[in-house]
């Protein structure tokens, strides 16, 4: 079981920046993968970025160069730094923990935080 608490969303103008935070209830070393997803109205949820327990990162192509995922092990917290924001980045952003018990995979989700980018 993993509980996730998100913060940092808000309203920004195009070209601005935001940093999202996701605090997990246990050590990030004990969770296989932490990630950020987003979902805009009428669209499917999509992966933004992910980081494994070993520190390997992955990004959606459209996010590379603008978004950065990082972590603070001492705080059990994952961050998403978003720069050069565009109106098309407007969505609800969700923190995700992807983990396994025995041979069964589980997904845990934060409550979501709204990011709105004005033109």
CSV table of C-alpha atoms in Angstrom, one decimal, residues 46-110:
chain,number,residue,atom,x,y,z
A,46,UNK,CA,-1.0,9.9,-20.6
A,47,UNK,CA,2.4,9.4,-19.1
A,48,UNK,CA,4.4,12.6,-18.5
A,49,UNK,CA,7.5,11.3,-16.7
A,50,UNK,CA,8.6,8.4,-14.5
A,51,UNK,CA,11.5,7.5,-12.2
A,52,UNK,CA,12.4,4.0,-11.0
A,53,UNK,CA,13.6,3.1,-7.6
A,54,UNK,CA,17.1,3.0,-9.0
A,55,UNK,CA,16.8,6.5,-10.4
A,56,UNK,CA,16.3,5.9,-14.1
A,57,UNK,CA,14.0,8.5,-15.7
A,58,UNK,CA,11.7,8.4,-18.7
A,59,UNK,CA,9.8,11.1,-20.4
A,60,UNK,CA,7.1,11.4,-23.0
A,61,UNK,CA,8.7,12.9,-26.1
A,62,UNK,CA,6.6,16.1,-25.9
A,63,UNK,CA,7.9,16.8,-22.4
A,64,UNK,CA,11.6,16.3,-23.0
A,65,UNK,CA,13.6,19.5,-22.5
A,66,UNK,CA,10.8,21.3,-20.6
A,67,UNK,CA,9.8,18.9,-17.8
A,68,UNK,CA,12.1,17.3,-15.2
A,69,UNK,CA,11.2,14.6,-12.7
A,70,UNK,CA,13.3,14.4,-9.6
A,71,UNK,CA,13.2,13.0,-6.1
A,72,UNK,CA,14.2,13.8,-2.5
A,73,UNK,CA,14.8,10.4,-0.8
A,74,UNK,CA,14.8,11.9,2.7
A,75,UNK,CA,11.3,13.4,2.2
A,76,UNK,CA,9.8,10.4,0.3
A,77,UNK,CA,8.9,13.0,-2.3
A,78,UNK,CA,8.9,13.1,-6.1
A,79,UNK,CA,8.8,16.4,-8.0
A,80,UNK,CA,7.9,17.5,-11.5
A,81,UNK,CA,9.5,20.7,-12.6
A,82,UNK,CA,7.5,22.2,-15.5
A,83,UNK,CA,9.1,25.0,-17.5
A,84,UNK,CA,8.0,26.9,-20.6
A,85,UNK,CA,4.4,25.9,-20.1
A,86,UNK,CA,2.0,26.0,-23.0
A,87,UNK,CA,-1.8,26.1,-23.0
A,88,UNK,CA,-1.8,22.5,-24.3
A,89,UNK,CA,-0.2,21.5,-21.0
A,90,UNK,CA,-3.5,22.3,-19.2
A,91,UNK,CA,-4.7,19.1,-17.5
A,92,UNK,CA,-5.2,17.4,-14.2
A,93,UNK,CA,-1.8,16.0,-13.2
A,94,UNK,CA,-1.7,12.7,-11.2
A,95,UNK,CA,1.0,11.2,-9.2
A,96,UNK,CA,1.3,7.4,-9.6
A,97,UNK,CA,3.1,4.6,-7.7
A,98,UNK,CA,3.6,1.4,-9.7
A,99,UNK,CA,4.6,-1.5,-7.4
A,100,UNK,CA,4.3,-5.2,-7.0
A,101,UNK,CA,3.6,-7.8,-4.5
A,102,UNK,CA,4.6,-11.3,-5.4
A,103,UNK,CA,3.7,-11.5,-9.1
A,104,UNK,CA,0.9,-9.0,-9.0
A,105,UNK,CA,1.3,-5.3,-10.0
A,106,UNK,CA,-0.5,-2.5,-8.3
A,107,UNK,CA,-1.1,1.1,-9.2
A,108,UNK,CA,-1.7,3.8,-6.6
A,109,UNK,CA,-2.9,7.3,-7.5
A,110,UNK,CA,-2.8,10.7,-5.9
